[in-house]
Structures are given as C-alpha cells and as structure tokens.
C-alpha cells in the first residue's frame, strides 16, 4: 500500500533540492556609491530611502527573499572610524533594540582584495529569534556595511543559498560612468513602457507612462505635467498604456491596466471615459491592444487578466459579444491583433502559462507555454490553443512562457502572418494553423520567456528579422528563416529585457535599442558594436522598452525610458535619423504587436 506521507515527503524534498539549481545570477551596480555585487535572481531589490535605519547606517539598497531573509547594504562616510569602531557602534544599536543580544563569531578577512570584518550575532525580540551576519568592507571614503538577516529556523538554508555567495561577490569597485540626459523623478520604480503621443492637441508629443505607485502620468518634454494628470489607480500600473481615439471625438484617449483588477480609459483631459474603469477578477498586467475587430469602423480593446480571461470591450466599456474568453490559465501577456485567416476581420493572439496537469507537476509549479488565437466573436481558431512543445525539455516541463508577448509577422513571404513567441528555451514561430514553422524553434542558452522582443526589416532587404535579449546576457538577431544574423548573438553586460528598433543615426539600417538589467540603455548596429554615444546610464535596471520619437517636431530624435530608480529618462540622441521599424513596446500606439506588411 502506498504511504501518502512518504510521497509528500519525497515531493517536498525534491522541490527543496531544486531550489539552488534553479537560481540564476544578475549584477547590481551602484553608480552613486561605487559598488558592484552579483546576486541570485530570486532576490528582489528595493532602493531604500537613505534615512532608513535598521542597525545599518545610510542604507542604499535592500535585497529580499520572501519568507527567508533580508540583506541591507549601507555606505557610510568613514569619518576617521575603523572597521572595528563601526562594528562596535552597530552592536550598540542592536543592544538598544533587542531584548537579547549576543556576539557569536568575529573574523577579519581579505575579501576580493579588500579588508573586511565579519561578525555573527543572535538577536531576540518580541517578534522572534534572528541570526545575523554583518560584514564591514574597507573603502576609500566609505565603509560598506552588509547586514544579512534571517529567522533562526531559516538561517542555515539562507546562508547556504544567499549570504555566502552574496558577500563573496561584493566588490568595492567605483564605476567611472555618469548619468546623462534629463529625467523626471517619480516615487516608485517604472515598469510601464512609455508612449509618445499628442494627448493635449498642442501639436507636440507628450510622454504617457504608468508607475508602481499607481499613477498614470502625462508629461511635456520639459517635465511639466499636462493638465488633468496624473490620474490614479489603486495599485501598480505595470501595464503599458495604449493610445487611440476611442470615442471618435478627434482627440486621443489612453487605456491601461492595473494590479487593482481594473482596465482604465481616460480622455486627454484626464477624465474617465463612460463605462470605465472596467473591473475584472484579478490583476491586469497585460498591456491592452486596440483595433477594429469586426470592420464596423469602431475600435475595440483587447486585454488579458490574471483571472484567466481574455477581454474584448467596446469603447463604452461594454463587452463584445462572446467575451470574456475564459482560458485555463492567468493571462499576463499582451494580445497581438491581425487578420490571420484572411476573412477581413482581426483575430487576436495571446500567450499564457499552462500548469502541469498531474499532481507532481502542479506541486513543483511546472508549466508550459500555451498560445490562444480567437476571432472577433471569441471562437478559437482551428487547432488552437496550442501547447509549445520543446525538443530540448521534458514533457513534464514543456516550454514555458512568462511575460513575453506574441509578435505577428509574415516571415516567409506567403502573405500570411506567423506567430512569434519567446519561451524558456528559445524562439518559437507558429503558422496560423498552429504548427511549427520550418526551422523553428530556435534554441537559446538563456531564457526568452519574459523578454519583450522586436521584429522588422533591419537591413532593407525586404525580409523581417527578429531581435531579443536572453537572461544569459546574450543579444540575439535572427533572419526570417531562423538562421542567426551574421555576427549574432553577441554577449552584453546584462539581461537586455526590452527591445526597440530604429535607424537612430540615419545610416539606412536599423539599430537595436535595448533596456538592460545592467542599469543602462544600449544601442547596437548590425555589426554588433555599440552605437556612438551609448550606452545611456541610469541608477537602476531598465525594465521598460525604450521609446523612440521626435517629441517636439524639431527634427531631433528623442528616446524615453523608465528605470527601477523611479526615474523617467529623456535623451536627445540624433539630429539625423531614418525609419523606425519598432519604435516602442508592441510596435505602435495601439499595441497591435504586428509588423506592417
């Protein structure tokens, strides 16, 4: 007879053993404080207010692993104090704050060529018992203080998975780069990619962007706010705003989703359109797509929700007949719109995660990628939804997709659109019948499942190329037949998550512009070298797609991007530029995700 307890124990043990192997590392660079540290990707980063105190002076950044531990990094002026004196002062703070305080171990070391002092403590207060490891690094003008903290029951595991590798990778390494361009300071990181559009009918383009404080801003180029904005949602806006004239009044409207479970639509004065906001049953992280689905001359909005629904709404907020289309999985992804079957109407393509169907797969969180395609009435196209099957992964794992959203393009010149998807193990291309296009999928060494790709004719040969950054720091560029573009992939300095394409220097060829997790926006030419004047440096990772456009119509190309440092950056990059094949997230202001034919 099978013992259920033993089965559950084996499953828990297997999951625990998988955790260390699933870790990937990224690098955090502080330009302001001059340190560089590599950390595991499970860690979330929060840039903290400098006056935040928790035994660590002048906290610069906090790394957290939910339910496991916290790591604080502080950078304090030396003021003539030695490492021992800094440690003594810290211990005094702990003694004052805790009911029980005890020094466990003390050791002086040479870590990466820098003198360091390492101390371990036990601290008990009304909330529990904690073990801590504090490390003080010798800097030229600063003393760097890293404090790693975990509940006593979690300390050994946290030390094994995080503390030791984090401290070993920490380097006091000043970065000789400066932040350039203009910026607008917001209160929270910016994950919503900007749109450039003339919202107030003044003949100039404004910057439209959401923030993690739940506000939708519209800024003029000089950083002043357009009247009526910001508007407010009740949670994060990580969805990217789409812009179109929804109500036919001749002025542009703004549509965006929020983690407060709503889809919002505002006019150019910041007033909500009738019928909005539209409530769903879960987060709306998906970026909406706008198009005339049935050819009646009126625009509809298509968006996904984490409640497993694909919504199609009329401009008054009422549902299109046949919607929402309920799927088996949360829909984080942004829809793509095009006439796939040649009937003269628009179809929608959306990706989603599909959890494993057996109990072990569900317990381990195993999932595959699933692609939906439906017509304007909500009816799935023949053979859809389609699971992405991978020749490089087991049937249990499948090939997963995260936030990567579909792109529609005619790759083989047959007059039909193909469906392009980034996945865990590479690039997939499906025909409109749901079959793998010949020579696809293309394997990558890093994941594309959360990458925002771009596609377009980069070299003027009449064919569509596809560009994407992977988590291993490689930048890929493929020809339409799936072969690597000459000289690619290239190794970059970080995860280039979000891509746009444009001839930013007027040479007749498209450059690849990417927001990266190395605190920079890069631009590469087709030879694989960085464009003069790049990279552009920020103080945080760039999770947004750089948006290209001439803001004020003066013939100068600007670039706008949001950063995890809570800033929206504006750079003037060229007085001579050409065609912009993929100038923003999802290609155009309606976010159709389609390469024009």
Coordinates of C-alpha atoms in Angstrom, one line a residue:
X1 CA 0.0 0.0 0.0
X2 CA 1.4 3.4 -0.9
X3 CA 2.2 5.7 2.0
X4 CA 0.8 9.2 1.2
X5 CA 3.1 10.8 3.8
X6 CA 6.2 9.3 2.2
X7 CA 5.1 10.6 -1.2
X8 CA 4.6 14.1 0.1
X9 CA 7.9 14.0 1.9
X10 CA 9.7 13.0 -1.4
X11 CA 7.9 15.7 -3.3
X12 CA 8.9 18.3 -0.7
X13 CA 12.5 17.1 -0.6
X14 CA 12.6 17.2 -4.4
X15 CA 11.3 20.7 -4.5
X16 CA 13.8 21.8 -1.9
X17 CA 16.7 20.2 -3.8
X18 CA 15.6 22.0 -7.0
X19 CA 15.8 25.5 -5.5
X20 CA 19.6 26.0 -5.6
X21 CA 19.8 24.6 -9.1
X22 CA 17.2 27.0 -10.4
X23 CA 19.0 30.1 -9.3
X24 CA 20.4 32.5 -11.8
X25 CA 22.6 35.4 -11.0
X26 CA 22.4 39.1 -12.0
X27 CA 24.6 42.0 -11.2
X28 CA 23.6 45.2 -9.4
X29 CA 25.8 48.2 -9.9
X30 CA 25.6 51.4 -7.8
X31 CA 26.9 54.3 -9.8
X32 CA 26.2 56.6 -6.9
X33 CA 28.1 54.6 -4.2
X34 CA 30.6 52.8 -6.4
X35 CA 30.0 49.1 -5.6
X36 CA 29.2 46.1 -7.7
X37 CA 27.6 43.0 -6.5
X38 CA 26.3 39.8 -8.1
X39 CA 23.2 38.3 -6.6
X40 CA 20.8 35.4 -7.2
X41 CA 17.7 36.2 -9.3
X42 CA 15.3 35.0 -6.6
X43 CA 16.2 38.2 -4.7
X44 CA 14.0 41.2 -5.2
X45 CA 15.7 44.7 -5.0
X46 CA 14.3 47.7 -3.3
X47 CA 16.1 51.1 -3.3
X48 CA 15.5 52.5 0.1
X49 CA 15.3 56.0 1.5
X50 CA 18.8 57.0 2.8
X51 CA 17.4 57.8 6.2
X52 CA 16.1 54.3 6.7
X53 CA 17.7 52.7 9.7
X54 CA 17.7 49.1 11.0
X55 CA 21.1 48.9 12.6
X56 CA 22.7 49.8 9.3
X57 CA 23.6 53.4 8.6
X58 CA 22.7 55.1 5.3
X59 CA 21.0 52.1 3.7
X60 CA 21.4 52.2 -0.1
X61 CA 19.6 49.0 -1.2
X62 CA 17.7 46.1 0.3
X63 CA 17.7 42.6 -1.2
X64 CA 14.9 40.3 0.0
X65 CA 13.9 36.7 -0.5
X66 CA 10.3 36.4 0.6
X67 CA 9.9 34.5 3.9
X68 CA 13.7 33.7 4.1
X69 CA 15.8 36.7 4.8
X70 CA 16.8 40.3 4.1
X71 CA 20.1 41.8 3.0
X72 CA 20.8 45.5 3.6
X73 CA 23.7 47.4 2.0
X74 CA 24.8 50.6 3.6
X75 CA 27.5 53.1 2.6
X76 CA 28.6 55.4 5.4
X77 CA 31.2 58.1 5.4
X78 CA 34.4 57.0 7.3
X79 CA 34.7 60.0 9.5
X80 CA 38.0 58.6 10.7
X81 CA 36.4 55.4 12.1
X82 CA 38.0 52.0 11.7
X83 CA 36.0 48.9 10.8
X84 CA 36.1 47.8 14.5
X85 CA 34.7 51.1 15.6
X86 CA 31.9 50.8 13.0
X87 CA 31.1 47.3 14.2
X88 CA 31.0 48.5 17.9
X89 CA 28.6 51.3 17.1
X90 CA 26.3 48.8 15.2
X91 CA 26.4 46.5 18.2
X92 CA 25.3 49.3 20.4
X93 CA 22.2 49.8 18.1
X94 CA 21.4 46.1 18.3
X95 CA 21.7 46.1 22.1
X96 CA 19.3 49.0 22.4
X97 CA 16.7 47.5 20.0
X98 CA 16.7 43.8 21.1
X99 CA 15.7 42.0 24.3
X100 CA 18.6 39.6 23.9
X101 CA 21.8 40.2 22.0
X102 CA 24.8 38.0 21.7
X103 CA 28.0 38.1 19.6
X104 CA 28.5 34.6 18.2
X105 CA 31.7 34.9 16.0
X106 CA 34.2 37.6 14.8
X107 CA 36.7 37.3 12.0
X108 CA 38.9 39.6 9.9
X109 CA 39.3 38.7 6.3
X110 CA 40.6 39.8 2.9
X111 CA 37.6 39.6 0.6
X112 CA 38.2 40.3 -3.1
X113 CA 41.4 42.2 -2.2
X114 CA 39.6 44.5 0.3
X115 CA 39.9 44.3 4.1
X116 CA 36.7 43.1 5.8
X117 CA 35.4 42.4 9.2
X118 CA 32.8 39.7 9.6
X119 CA 30.6 39.3 12.7
X120 CA 27.7 37.0 13.5
X121 CA 25.0 37.8 16.1
X122 CA 22.0 36.4 17.8
X123 CA 19.2 38.9 18.3
X124 CA 15.9 38.1 20.0
X125 CA 12.9 40.5 20.4
X126 CA 9.2 40.2 20.6
X127 CA 8.9 39.1 17.0
X128 CA 11.2 36.1 17.2
X129 CA 14.8 34.9 17.2
X130 CA 17.1 36.1 14.4
X131 CA 20.6 35.2 13.4
X132 CA 22.6 37.9 11.6
X133 CA 25.9 38.2 9.7
X134 CA 27.3 41.7 9.4
X135 CA 30.3 42.3 7.1
X136 CA 32.1 45.7 7.0
X137 CA 34.2 46.5 3.9
X138 CA 37.1 49.0 3.8
X139 CA 36.5 51.7 1.1
X140 CA 38.5 54.8 0.2
X141 CA 36.0 57.3 1.6
X142 CA 33.2 55.0 2.7
X143 CA 32.7 51.9 4.8
X144 CA 30.3 49.5 3.3
X145 CA 28.1 47.6 5.7
X146 CA 26.2 44.5 4.6
X147 CA 23.8 43.0 7.1
X148 CA 22.2 39.6 6.3
X149 CA 19.3 38.6 8.5
X150 CA 17.1 35.5 8.8
X151 CA 14.8 33.8 11.3
X152 CA 16.8 31.2 13.3
X153 CA 15.0 28.3 11.6
X154 CA 15.8 29.7 8.1
X155 CA 19.4 30.9 8.7
X156 CA 21.4 27.8 7.7
X157 CA 19.5 27.5 4.4
X158 CA 19.6 31.2 3.7
X159 CA 23.4 31.3 4.4
X160 CA 23.9 28.4 2.0
X161 CA 21.8 29.8 -0.8
X162 CA 22.4 33.6 -0.4
X163 CA 24.6 35.0 2.2
X164 CA 28.0 33.5 1.4
X165 CA 27.7 33.9 -2.4
X166 CA 26.4 37.5 -2.0
X167 CA 29.3 38.5 0.3
X168 CA 31.9 36.7 -1.8
X169 CA 30.7 38.6 -5.0
X170 CA 30.6 42.1 -3.4
X171 CA 33.3 44.4 -4.8
X172 CA 34.2 47.9 -3.8
X173 CA 34.7 48.9 -7.4
X174 CA 33.9 52.5 -8.4
X175 CA 32.1 52.7 -11.7
X176 CA 33.5 55.6 -13.8
X177 CA 30.3 56.5 -15.7
X178 CA 27.9 59.3 -15.3
X179 CA 24.1 59.6 -15.7
X180 CA 23.3 61.8 -18.7
X181 CA 20.2 63.3 -20.2
X182 CA 17.1 64.7 -18.4
X183 CA 14.9 62.8 -16.1
X184 CA 11.7 63.1 -14.2
X185 CA 11.6 61.8 -10.6
X186 CA 8.7 59.6 -9.6
X187 CA 8.1 57.9 -6.3
X188 CA 8.4 54.2 -7.3
X189 CA 10.1 52.1 -10.0
X190 CA 8.7 52.4 -13.5
X191 CA 7.8 49.1 -15.2
X192 CA 5.3 50.6 -17.6
X193 CA 6.8 51.4 -21.0
X194 CA 6.2 55.0 -22.2
X195 CA 4.0 56.0 -25.1
X196 CA 4.7 59.2 -27.1
X197 CA 1.5 60.9 -28.3
X198 CA -0.1 64.3 -28.7
X199 CA -2.6 64.0 -25.8
X200 CA -3.5 67.7 -25.3
X201 CA -3.7 68.6 -29.1
X202 CA -0.9 71.2 -28.9
X203 CA 1.0 69.8 -31.9
X204 CA 3.7 68.2 -29.8
X205 CA 4.0 64.7 -28.4
X206 CA 3.7 64.1 -24.7
X207 CA 5.1 61.2 -22.6
X208 CA 2.5 58.8 -21.2
X209 CA 3.6 56.3 -18.6
X210 CA 2.3 54.4 -15.6
X211 CA 4.3 53.9 -12.3
X212 CA 4.4 51.5 -9.4
X213 CA 2.7 54.0 -7.2
X214 CA -0.5 53.5 -9.2
X215 CA -0.4 56.8 -11.1
X216 CA -0.7 57.4 -14.9
X217 CA 1.3 60.5 -15.8
X218 CA 1.3 62.6 -19.0
X219 CA 4.4 64.8 -19.1
X220 CA 5.5 67.5 -21.5
X221 CA 9.1 67.3 -22.8
X222 CA 10.3 69.8 -20.1
X223 CA 8.9 67.5 -17.4
X224 CA 5.8 69.6 -16.6
X225 CA 2.6 67.8 -16.2
X226 CA -0.3 68.0 -18.7
X227 CA -3.4 69.4 -17.0
X228 CA -5.6 66.7 -15.6
X229 CA -2.8 64.3 -14.9
X230 CA -1.7 62.2 -13.1
X231 CA -4.7 60.1 -12.8
X232 CA -4.8 57.4 -10.1
X233 CA -5.4 53.7 -9.9
X234 CA -5.4 51.7 -6.6
X235 CA -2.4 49.6 -7.3
X236 CA 0.7 49.1 -9.5
X237 CA 0.4 50.2 -13.2
X238 CA 2.9 47.8 -14.8
X239 CA 0.7 47.5 -17.9
X240 CA 1.9 49.8 -20.7
X241 CA -0.6 52.5 -21.9
X242 CA -2.1 52.2 -25.4
X243 CA -3.4 55.3 -27.1
X244 CA -6.1 55.9 -29.7
X245 CA -9.2 57.9 -30.4
X246 CA -11.7 55.5 -28.9
X247 CA -14.9 57.7 -28.8
X248 CA -14.4 59.4 -32.2
X249 CA -14.2 62.9 -30.9
X250 CA -10.9 63.7 -32.7
X251 CA -8.7 63.6 -29.6
X252 CA -6.6 60.7 -28.2
X253 CA -7.6 58.6 -25.3
X254 CA -5.4 56.4 -23.0
X255 CA -6.1 52.8 -22.0
X256 CA -4.1 50.9 -19.4
X257 CA -4.4 48.1 -16.9
X258 CA -3.6 48.0 -13.2
X259 CA -2.9 45.4 -10.5
X260 CA -6.2 46.7 -8.8
X261 CA -8.0 44.3 -11.2
X262 CA -9.2 47.1 -13.5
X263 CA -8.8 48.4 -17.0
X264 CA -8.8 52.2 -17.2
X265 CA -9.6 54.5 -20.0
X266 CA -9.1 58.3 -19.8
X267 CA -9.6 61.1 -22.3
X268 CA -6.9 63.7 -23.0
X269 CA -8.1 65.8 -20.0
X270 CA -7.7 63.0 -17.5
X271 CA -11.5 62.3 -17.2
X272 CA -12.6 58.6 -17.3
X273 CA -14.4 57.5 -20.4
X274 CA -18.0 56.4 -19.9
X275 CA -18.1 52.7 -18.8
X276 CA -14.6 52.8 -17.3
X277 CA -12.8 51.6 -15.3
X278 CA -13.8 48.0 -16.1
X279 CA -13.5 45.6 -13.3
X280 CA -12.1 42.1 -13.8
X281 CA -11.4 39.4 -11.1
X282 CA -7.6 39.8 -10.9
X283 CA -4.6 41.9 -11.9
X284 CA -4.5 43.4 -15.3
X285 CA -0.7 43.4 -16.0
X286 CA -1.4 42.8 -19.7
X287 CA -0.9 45.8 -22.0
X288 CA -4.1 46.4 -24.0
X289 CA -4.3 46.2 -27.7
X290 CA -6.7 48.4 -29.7
X291 CA -8.2 47.7 -33.1
X292 CA -11.4 47.5 -35.2
X293 CA -12.1 43.8 -34.7
X294 CA -15.2 43.3 -37.0
X295 CA -14.7 46.1 -39.5
X296 CA -17.6 48.2 -38.4
X297 CA -15.4 51.3 -38.2
X298 CA -15.4 51.3 -34.4
X299 CA -12.4 50.5 -32.2
X300 CA -12.4 47.7 -29.6
X301 CA -9.9 47.0 -26.7
X302 CA -8.5 43.5 -26.1
X303 CA -6.7 42.8 -22.9
X304 CA -5.8 39.8 -20.6
X305 CA -6.4 39.4 -16.9
X306 CA -4.9 37.1 -14.3
X307 CA -8.4 35.9 -13.7
X308 CA -7.8 33.7 -16.8
X309 CA -10.0 35.9 -19.1
X310 CA -9.3 37.5 -22.4
X311 CA -11.5 40.6 -22.6
X312 CA -12.7 42.4 -25.6
X313 CA -14.5 45.7 -24.8
X314 CA -16.3 48.3 -26.9
X315 CA -15.3 51.9 -26.5
X316 CA -18.1 52.4 -23.9
X317 CA -16.8 49.6 -21.7
X318 CA -19.5 47.0 -22.7
X319 CA -18.2 43.6 -23.6
X320 CA -18.0 42.4 -27.2
X321 CA -20.4 39.5 -27.8
X322 CA -18.6 36.3 -27.0
X323 CA -16.2 37.8 -24.4
X324 CA -14.6 37.4 -22.0
X325 CA -13.0 34.2 -23.4
X326 CA -12.1 32.1 -20.3
X327 CA -8.8 30.2 -20.6
X328 CA -7.3 27.6 -18.3
X329 CA -4.5 30.0 -17.1
X330 CA -3.8 33.5 -16.0
X331 CA -3.2 35.9 -19.0
X332 CA -0.3 38.2 -18.2
X333 CA 0.6 38.7 -21.8
X334 CA -0.3 41.4 -24.2
X335 CA -2.5 40.5 -27.2
X336 CA -1.5 40.8 -30.8
X337 CA -4.1 41.7 -33.5
X338 CA -4.1 41.0 -37.2
X339 CA -6.2 39.3 -39.9
X340 CA -4.8 35.8 -39.6
X341 CA -7.3 33.8 -41.6
X342 CA -7.9 36.3 -44.5
X343 CA -11.6 37.0 -43.6
X344 CA -11.1 40.7 -43.5
X345 CA -11.6 40.9 -39.7
X346 CA -9.0 41.0 -36.9
X347 CA -8.1 37.9 -34.9
X348 CA -6.3 38.1 -31.5
X349 CA -3.3 36.0 -30.4
X350 CA -2.4 35.7 -26.7
X351 CA 0.1 33.6 -24.8
X352 CA -0.5 32.1 -21.3
X353 CA 1.1 29.7 -18.8
X354 CA -0.3 26.2 -18.6
X355 CA 0.2 24.4 -15.3
X356 CA 1.3 20.8 -15.4
X357 CA -1.8 18.5 -15.3
X358 CA -0.6 15.8 -12.9
X359 CA -0.2 16.2 -9.2
X360 CA 3.6 16.2 -9.1
X361 CA 3.8 18.8 -11.9
X362 CA 1.3 21.0 -10.1
X363 CA 3.2 20.7 -6.8
X364 CA 6.5 21.6 -8.4
X365 CA 4.9 24.5 -10.2
X366 CA 5.8 23.0 -13.6
X367 CA 4.2 24.8 -16.6
X368 CA 4.2 25.0 -20.3
X369 CA 3.5 27.7 -22.8
X370 CA 0.1 27.8 -24.4
X371 CA -0.9 30.1 -27.3
X372 CA -4.5 31.1 -27.9
X373 CA -5.9 32.5 -31.2
X374 CA -9.5 33.6 -31.5
X375 CA -11.7 35.5 -33.8
X376 CA -13.8 38.7 -33.1
X377 CA -16.6 36.5 -31.8
X378 CA -14.5 34.7 -29.2
X379 CA -14.3 31.5 -31.1
X380 CA -10.9 29.8 -31.1
X381 CA -9.3 29.3 -34.5
X382 CA -8.9 25.7 -35.6
X383 CA -6.2 23.8 -33.7
X384 CA -5.9 26.5 -31.0
X385 CA -5.0 26.7 -28.2
X386 CA -1.5 25.2 -28.9
X387 CA 1.0 24.0 -26.4
X388 CA 4.6 24.9 -27.1
X389 CA 6.4 21.5 -27.4
X390 CA 10.1 21.6 -26.9
X391 CA 12.8 19.2 -28.3
X392 CA 15.1 20.3 -25.5
X393 CA 12.9 19.9 -22.5
X394 CA 11.0 17.0 -21.0
X395 CA 7.3 16.6 -21.4
X396 CA 6.8 17.5 -17.7
X397 CA 8.5 20.9 -18.2
X398 CA 7.3 21.7 -21.7
X399 CA 8.5 25.1 -22.9
X400 CA 7.3 27.9 -20.6
X401 CA 6.4 31.5 -21.5
X402 CA 6.3 34.3 -19.0
X403 CA 5.5 38.0 -19.9
X404 CA 6.9 37.6 -23.4
X405 CA 4.1 38.5 -25.8
X406 CA 3.4 37.3 -29.3
X407 CA 4.5 39.2 -32.4
X408 CA 2.7 38.7 -35.8
X409 CA 4.8 39.0 -39.0
X410 CA 4.9 37.5 -42.5
X411 CA 8.3 35.7 -42.2
X412 CA 8.2 33.5 -45.3
X413 CA 6.6 35.9 -47.8
X414 CA 3.4 33.8 -48.4
X415 CA 1.1 36.7 -47.5
X416 CA 0.1 35.1 -44.1
X417 CA 1.1 36.1 -40.6
X418 CA 3.2 33.9 -38.5
X419 CA 3.1 33.9 -34.6
X420 CA 6.5 34.6 -33.0
X421 CA 6.9 33.8 -29.3
X422 CA 9.8 33.9 -26.8
X423 CA 10.0 30.9 -24.4
X424 CA 12.1 29.4 -21.7
X425 CA 14.4 27.6 -24.1
X426 CA 14.3 29.7 -27.2
X427 CA 12.3 31.3 -30.1
X428 CA 9.2 29.7 -31.4
X429 CA 7.3 30.5 -34.6
X430 CA 3.9 29.0 -35.4
X431 CA 1.9 29.2 -38.6
X432 CA -1.7 30.3 -38.5
X433 CA -2.6 26.6 -38.4
X434 CA -0.8 26.2 -35.1
X435 CA 2.2 24.3 -36.5
X436 CA 5.9 25.0 -36.0
X437 CA 7.2 26.9 -39.0
X438 CA 10.1 25.2 -40.7
X439 CA 13.5 25.6 -38.9
X440 CA 11.8 26.6 -35.7
X441 CA 12.0 26.6 -32.7
X442 CA 15.5 28.1 -32.3
X443 CA 17.3 27.1 -29.1
X444 CA 18.9 29.8 -26.9
X445 CA 21.2 29.3 -23.9
X446 CA 19.2 31.8 -21.8
X447 CA 15.5 32.2 -21.3
X448 CA 13.3 34.5 -23.5
X449 CA 10.1 33.8 -21.6
X450 CA 10.0 37.3 -20.0
X451 CA 11.7 39.2 -22.9
X452 CA 9.9 41.9 -24.9
X453 CA 11.1 41.2 -28.4
X454 CA 11.0 43.3 -31.6
X455 CA 10.8 42.5 -35.3
X456 CA 11.2 44.4 -38.5
X457 CA 13.3 44.7 -41.7
X458 CA 16.6 45.8 -40.1
X459 CA 18.7 45.9 -43.3
X460 CA 16.3 46.9 -46.0
X461 CA 16.3 43.5 -47.8
X462 CA 12.5 43.2 -47.7
X463 CA 12.6 40.4 -45.1
X464 CA 11.7 40.5 -41.4
X465 CA 14.3 40.0 -38.7
X466 CA 13.7 39.2 -35.0
X467 CA 15.6 40.6 -32.1
X468 CA 15.6 39.5 -28.4
X469 CA 17.7 39.6 -25.3
X470 CA 18.1 36.5 -23.1
X471 CA 18.8 36.0 -19.4
X472 CA 22.3 34.8 -20.1
X473 CA 23.2 38.4 -21.3
X474 CA 23.2 37.5 -25.0
X475 CA 21.5 39.6 -27.6
X476 CA 20.0 37.5 -30.5
X477 CA 19.2 38.6 -34.0
X478 CA 17.6 36.0 -36.4
X479 CA 16.8 36.2 -40.1
X480 CA 13.3 35.3 -41.2
X481 CA 14.3 31.7 -41.9
X482 CA 15.6 31.2 -38.3
X483 CA 19.3 31.4 -39.1
X484 CA 21.5 33.7 -37.0
X485 CA 22.1 37.1 -38.4
X486 CA 25.9 37.4 -39.2
X487 CA 27.9 38.3 -36.0
X488 CA 25.0 37.4 -33.6
X489 CA 24.3 36.5 -30.9
X490 CA 26.6 38.9 -29.1
X491 CA 27.4 39.0 -25.3
X492 CA 26.2 42.1 -23.5
X493 CA 26.8 43.3 -20.0
X494 CA 23.4 42.3 -18.6
X495 CA 19.9 41.0 -19.4
X496 CA 18.6 43.1 -22.3
X497 CA 14.9 42.5 -21.5
X498 CA 13.2 45.0 -23.7
X499 CA 14.0 45.8 -27.4
X500 CA 13.0 48.5 -29.9
X501 CA 14.3 49.0 -33.4
X502 CA 15.1 52.2 -35.3
X503 CA 17.5 53.9 -37.7
X504 CA 18.7 56.3 -35.0
X505 CA 21.8 57.5 -36.8
X506 CA 20.5 57.9 -40.3
X507 CA 22.7 55.2 -41.9
X508 CA 19.7 53.4 -43.6
X509 CA 19.9 50.4 -41.3
X510 CA 18.0 49.7 -38.1
X511 CA 19.8 49.8 -34.8
X512 CA 18.9 47.5 -31.9
X513 CA 18.0 49.6 -28.8
X514 CA 17.6 47.7 -25.6
X515 CA 16.8 48.4 -21.9
X516 CA 19.0 46.3 -19.8
X517 CA 19.4 45.0 -16.2
X518 CA 22.9 46.5 -16.1
X519 CA 21.4 50.0 -15.4
X520 CA 21.8 51.0 -19.0
X521 CA 20.0 51.6 -22.3
X522 CA 22.2 50.2 -25.1
X523 CA 22.1 50.6 -28.9
X524 CA 24.0 48.2 -31.3
X525 CA 24.4 48.5 -35.0
X526 CA 24.1 45.4 -37.3
X527 CA 27.8 44.8 -36.9
X528 CA 27.3 44.1 -33.2
X529 CA 29.2 47.1 -32.0
X530 CA 27.7 49.8 -29.7
X531 CA 26.5 53.0 -31.4
X532 CA 28.5 56.1 -30.6
X533 CA 27.1 57.9 -27.6
X534 CA 25.7 54.7 -26.0
X535 CA 25.1 53.2 -23.5
X536 CA 23.0 55.6 -21.6
X537 CA 23.4 55.1 -17.9
X538 CA 20.7 55.1 -15.2
X539 CA 20.8 54.4 -11.5
X540 CA 18.6 51.2 -11.8
X541 CA 17.7 48.4 -14.0
X542 CA 15.7 49.3 -17.1
X543 CA 12.7 47.1 -17.3
X544 CA 10.9 49.2 -19.9
X545 CA 11.1 49.2 -23.7
X546 CA 12.9 52.4 -24.8
X547 CA 10.5 54.5 -26.9
X548 CA 11.8 56.5 -29.9
X549 CA 10.3 59.6 -31.4
X550 CA 10.6 63.3 -32.2
X551 CA 8.8 64.8 -29.2
X552 CA 8.5 68.4 -30.4
X553 CA 8.8 68.1 -34.1
X554 CA 12.2 69.9 -34.4
X555 CA 13.9 67.1 -36.3
X556 CA 15.8 65.7 -33.3
X557 CA 15.1 62.1 -32.2
X558 CA 14.4 61.6 -28.5
X559 CA 14.5 58.4 -26.5
X560 CA 12.4 57.9 -23.4
X561 CA 12.7 55.0 -20.9
X562 CA 11.6 54.3 -17.3
X563 CA 14.0 52.8 -14.7
X564 CA 13.9 50.9 -11.4
X565 CA 15.5 54.1 -9.9
X566 CA 12.0 55.7 -10.1
X567 CA 13.0 58.0 -12.9
X568 CA 11.8 58.6 -16.4
X569 CA 14.7 59.5 -18.6
X570 CA 14.7 61.6 -21.8
X571 CA 17.7 61.7 -24.1
X572 CA 18.2 63.6 -27.3
X573 CA 20.1 61.1 -29.4
X574 CA 20.3 62.2 -33.0
X575 CA 19.7 65.1 -35.4
X576 CA 19.8 62.7 -38.3
X577 CA 17.6 59.6 -38.2
X578 CA 15.6 57.4 -40.5
X579 CA 12.7 54.9 -40.4
X580 CA 11.7 53.4 -37.0
X581 CA 10.7 49.8 -37.6
X582 CA 9.7 49.0 -34.0
X583 CA 9.9 52.3 -32.1
X584 CA 8.1 51.3 -28.9
X585 CA 6.6 48.4 -27.0
X586 CA 4.2 46.3 -29.2
X587 CA 5.3 48.4 -32.3
X588 CA 2.7 51.1 -32.3
X589 CA 0.4 53.2 -30.1
X590 CA -2.4 50.7 -30.5
X591 CA -0.1 47.9 -29.3
X592 CA -1.2 45.5 -32.0
X593 CA 2.2 43.7 -31.9
X594 CA 2.2 43.4 -35.7
X595 CA 4.9 44.1 -38.3
X596 CA 3.2 46.0 -41.1
X597 CA 3.2 44.3 -44.5

